[in-house]
PDB file of C-alpha atoms in Angstrom:
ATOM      1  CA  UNK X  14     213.268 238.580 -43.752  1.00 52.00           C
ATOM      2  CA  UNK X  15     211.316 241.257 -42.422  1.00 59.00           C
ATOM      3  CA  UNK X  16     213.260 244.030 -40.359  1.00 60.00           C
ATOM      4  CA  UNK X  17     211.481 244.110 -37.158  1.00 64.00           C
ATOM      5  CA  UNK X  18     211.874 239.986 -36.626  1.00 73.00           C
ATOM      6  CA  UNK X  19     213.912 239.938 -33.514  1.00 74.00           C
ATOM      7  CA  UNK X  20     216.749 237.927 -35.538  1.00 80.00           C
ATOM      8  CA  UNK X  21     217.779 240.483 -37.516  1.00 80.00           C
ATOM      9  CA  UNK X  22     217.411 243.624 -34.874  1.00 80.00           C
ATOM     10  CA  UNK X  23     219.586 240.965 -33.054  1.00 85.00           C
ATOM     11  CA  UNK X  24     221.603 241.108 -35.747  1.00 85.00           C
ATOM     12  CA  UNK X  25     221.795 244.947 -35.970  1.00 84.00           C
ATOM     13  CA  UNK X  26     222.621 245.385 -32.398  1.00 87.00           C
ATOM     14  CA  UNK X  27     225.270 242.919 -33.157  1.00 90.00           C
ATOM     15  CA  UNK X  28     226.880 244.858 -35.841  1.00 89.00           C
ATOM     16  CA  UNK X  29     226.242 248.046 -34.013  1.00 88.00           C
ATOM     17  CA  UNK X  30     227.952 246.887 -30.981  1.00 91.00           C
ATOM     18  CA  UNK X  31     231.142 245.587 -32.977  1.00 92.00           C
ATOM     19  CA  UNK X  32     231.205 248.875 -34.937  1.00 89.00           C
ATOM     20  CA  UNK X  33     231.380 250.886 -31.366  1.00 89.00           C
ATOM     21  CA  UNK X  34     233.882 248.579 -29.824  1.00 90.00           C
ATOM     22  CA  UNK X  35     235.969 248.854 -32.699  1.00 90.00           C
ATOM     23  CA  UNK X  36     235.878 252.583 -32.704  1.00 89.00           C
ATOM     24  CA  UNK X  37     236.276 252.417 -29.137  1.00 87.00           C
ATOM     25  CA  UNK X  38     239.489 250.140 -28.638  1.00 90.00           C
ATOM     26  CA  UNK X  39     240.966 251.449 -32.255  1.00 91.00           C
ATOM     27  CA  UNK X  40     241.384 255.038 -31.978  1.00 91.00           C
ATOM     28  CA  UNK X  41     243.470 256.631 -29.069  1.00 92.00           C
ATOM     29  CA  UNK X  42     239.954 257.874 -27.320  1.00 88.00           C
ATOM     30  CA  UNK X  43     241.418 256.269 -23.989  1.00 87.00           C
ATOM     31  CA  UNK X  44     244.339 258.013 -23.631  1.00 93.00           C
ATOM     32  CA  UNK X  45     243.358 261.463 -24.599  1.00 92.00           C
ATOM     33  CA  UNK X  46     241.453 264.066 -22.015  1.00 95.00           C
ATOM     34  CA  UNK X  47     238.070 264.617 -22.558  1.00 94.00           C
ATOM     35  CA  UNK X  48     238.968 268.064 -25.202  1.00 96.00           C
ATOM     36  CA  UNK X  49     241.113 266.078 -27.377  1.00 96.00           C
ATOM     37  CA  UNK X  50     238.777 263.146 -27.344  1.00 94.00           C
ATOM     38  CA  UNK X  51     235.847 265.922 -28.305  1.00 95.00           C
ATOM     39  CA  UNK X  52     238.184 267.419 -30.669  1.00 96.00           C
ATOM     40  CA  UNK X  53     239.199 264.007 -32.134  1.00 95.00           C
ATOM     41  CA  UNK X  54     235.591 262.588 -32.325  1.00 94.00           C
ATOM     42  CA  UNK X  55     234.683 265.502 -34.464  1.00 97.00           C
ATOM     43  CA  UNK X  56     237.393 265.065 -36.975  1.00 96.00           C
ATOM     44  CA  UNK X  57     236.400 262.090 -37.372  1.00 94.00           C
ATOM     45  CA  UNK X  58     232.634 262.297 -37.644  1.00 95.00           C
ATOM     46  CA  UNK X  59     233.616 265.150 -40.030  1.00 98.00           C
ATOM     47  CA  UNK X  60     235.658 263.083 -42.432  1.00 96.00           C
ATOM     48  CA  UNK X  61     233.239 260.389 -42.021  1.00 95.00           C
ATOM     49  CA  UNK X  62     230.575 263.136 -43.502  1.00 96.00           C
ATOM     50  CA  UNK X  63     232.732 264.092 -46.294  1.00 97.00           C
ATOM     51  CA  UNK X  64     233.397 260.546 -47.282  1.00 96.00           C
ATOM     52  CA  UNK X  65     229.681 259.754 -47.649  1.00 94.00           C
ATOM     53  CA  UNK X  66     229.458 262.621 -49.567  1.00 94.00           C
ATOM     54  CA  UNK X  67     232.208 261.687 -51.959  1.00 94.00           C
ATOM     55  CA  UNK X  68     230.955 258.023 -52.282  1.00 93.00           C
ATOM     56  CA  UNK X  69     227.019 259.291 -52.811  1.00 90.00           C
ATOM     57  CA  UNK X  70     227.724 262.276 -54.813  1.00 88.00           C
ATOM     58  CA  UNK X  71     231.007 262.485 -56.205  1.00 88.00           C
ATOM     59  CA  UNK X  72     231.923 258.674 -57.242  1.00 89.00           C
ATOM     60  CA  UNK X  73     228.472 258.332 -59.635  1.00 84.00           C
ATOM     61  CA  UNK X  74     229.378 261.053 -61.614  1.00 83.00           C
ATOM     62  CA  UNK X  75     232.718 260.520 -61.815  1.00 87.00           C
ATOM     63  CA  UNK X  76     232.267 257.178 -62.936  1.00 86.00           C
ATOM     64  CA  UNK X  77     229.844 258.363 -65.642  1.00 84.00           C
ATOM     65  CA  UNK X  78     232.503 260.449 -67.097  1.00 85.00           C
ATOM     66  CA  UNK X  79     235.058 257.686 -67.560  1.00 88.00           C
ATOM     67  CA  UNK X  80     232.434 255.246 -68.982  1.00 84.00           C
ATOM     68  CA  UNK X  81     231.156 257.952 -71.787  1.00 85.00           C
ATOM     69  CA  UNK X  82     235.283 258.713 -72.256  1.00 87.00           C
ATOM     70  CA  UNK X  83     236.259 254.832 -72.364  1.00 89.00           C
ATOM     71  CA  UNK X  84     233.260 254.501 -74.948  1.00 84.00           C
ATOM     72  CA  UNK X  85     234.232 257.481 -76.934  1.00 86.00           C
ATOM     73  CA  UNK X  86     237.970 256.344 -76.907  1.00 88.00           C
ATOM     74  CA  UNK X  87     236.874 252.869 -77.881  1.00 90.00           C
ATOM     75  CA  UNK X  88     234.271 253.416 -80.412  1.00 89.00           C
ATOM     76  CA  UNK X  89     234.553 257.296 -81.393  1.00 86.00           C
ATOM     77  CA  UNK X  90     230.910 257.944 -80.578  1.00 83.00           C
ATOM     78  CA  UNK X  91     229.367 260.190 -78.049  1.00 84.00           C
ATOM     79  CA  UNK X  92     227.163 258.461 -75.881  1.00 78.00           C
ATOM     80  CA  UNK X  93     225.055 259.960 -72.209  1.00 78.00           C
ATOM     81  CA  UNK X  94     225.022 256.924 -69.863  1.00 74.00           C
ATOM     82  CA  UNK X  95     222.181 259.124 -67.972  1.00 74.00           C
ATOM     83  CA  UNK X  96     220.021 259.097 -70.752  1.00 75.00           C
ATOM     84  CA  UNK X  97     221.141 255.549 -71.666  1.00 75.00           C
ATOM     85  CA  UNK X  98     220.318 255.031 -67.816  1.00 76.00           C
ATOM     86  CA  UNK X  99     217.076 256.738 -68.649  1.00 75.00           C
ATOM     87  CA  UNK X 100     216.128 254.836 -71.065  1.00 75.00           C
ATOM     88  CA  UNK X 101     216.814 251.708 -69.907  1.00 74.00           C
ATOM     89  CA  UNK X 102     214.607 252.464 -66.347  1.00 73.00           C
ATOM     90  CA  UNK X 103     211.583 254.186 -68.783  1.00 75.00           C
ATOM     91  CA  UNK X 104     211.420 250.822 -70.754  1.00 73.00           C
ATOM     92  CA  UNK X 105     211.676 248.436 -68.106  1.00 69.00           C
ATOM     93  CA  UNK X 106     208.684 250.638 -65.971  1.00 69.00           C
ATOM     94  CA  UNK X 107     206.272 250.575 -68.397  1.00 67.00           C
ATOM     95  CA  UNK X 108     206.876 247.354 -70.293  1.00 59.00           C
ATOM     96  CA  UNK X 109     206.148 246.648 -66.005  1.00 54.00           C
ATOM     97  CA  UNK X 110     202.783 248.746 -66.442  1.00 54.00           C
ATOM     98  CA  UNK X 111     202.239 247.512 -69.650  1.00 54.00           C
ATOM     99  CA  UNK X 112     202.065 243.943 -69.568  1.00 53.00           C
ATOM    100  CA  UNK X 113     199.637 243.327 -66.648  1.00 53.00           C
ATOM    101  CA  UNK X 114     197.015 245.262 -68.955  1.00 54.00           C
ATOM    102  CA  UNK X 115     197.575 243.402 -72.150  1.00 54.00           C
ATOM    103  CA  UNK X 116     195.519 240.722 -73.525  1.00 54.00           C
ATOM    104  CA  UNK X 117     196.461 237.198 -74.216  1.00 56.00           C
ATOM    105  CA  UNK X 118     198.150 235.719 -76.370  1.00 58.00           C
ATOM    106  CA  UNK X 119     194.842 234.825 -78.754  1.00 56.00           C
ATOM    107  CA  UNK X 120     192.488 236.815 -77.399  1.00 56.00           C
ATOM    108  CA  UNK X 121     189.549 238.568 -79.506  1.00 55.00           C
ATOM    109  CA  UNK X 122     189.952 242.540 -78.410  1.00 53.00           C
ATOM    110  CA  UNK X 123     186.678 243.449 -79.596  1.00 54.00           C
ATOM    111  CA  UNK X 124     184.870 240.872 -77.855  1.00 52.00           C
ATOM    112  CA  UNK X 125     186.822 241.521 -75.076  1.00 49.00           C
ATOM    113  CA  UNK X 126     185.967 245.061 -74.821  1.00 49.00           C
ATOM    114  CA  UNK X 127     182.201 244.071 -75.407  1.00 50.00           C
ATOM    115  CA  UNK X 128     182.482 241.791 -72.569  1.00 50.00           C
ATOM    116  CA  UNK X 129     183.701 245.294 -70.371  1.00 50.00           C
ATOM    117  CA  UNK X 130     180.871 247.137 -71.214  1.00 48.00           C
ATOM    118  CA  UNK X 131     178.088 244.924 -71.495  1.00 48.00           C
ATOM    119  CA  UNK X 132     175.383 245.650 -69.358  1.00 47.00           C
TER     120      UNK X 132
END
């Protein structure tokens, strides 16, 4: 589905619109004056900031850790899940590049390549 279909910015809208009337009708925003309501919203943007941080920065690495310690508990060998990670992303890109320039299964190479650069 293709993002500018008017179904799904229907459906963004939507989901917008429930996320602000949630906010809205949640927090204590219509009780407070318009300082503690400035004052609140930026606590709360704030901790929404720090967060995203923690979930985009903090939790992958984190999580590395305790996989190379769970492995190293379990087995007694050191292993890098970034290079693991590495090498796992290397292969699968150029088996990717790879295989859309190899020859068929049967295929003579040299006449092939003959074929190329025959005039």
């Amino acid at each position: 589905m293709q993002i500018d279909s008017p179904h799904m910015m229907s459906r963004i809208k939507t989901y917008a619109s429930k996320i602000y009337y949630f906010y809205k009708y949640n927090t204590p925003l219509g009780v407070l004056s318009l300082d503690e309501a400035i004052a609140f919203n930026f606590v709360a943007f704030c901790s929404m900031v720090l967060m995203l941080y923690w979930i985009v920065a903090v939790l992958p690495a984190l999580s590395m850790r305790v996989i190379e310690a769970t492995y190293y508990y379990l087995t007694g060998n050191r292993i890098s899940v970034g290079v693991l990670a590495l090498v796992y992303f290397s292969r699968k890109l150029f088996w990717h590049a790879s295989s859309h320039s190899m020859p068929q299964h049967g295929t003579n190479i040299t006449r092939m390549g003959r074929q190329q650069f025959a005039l």
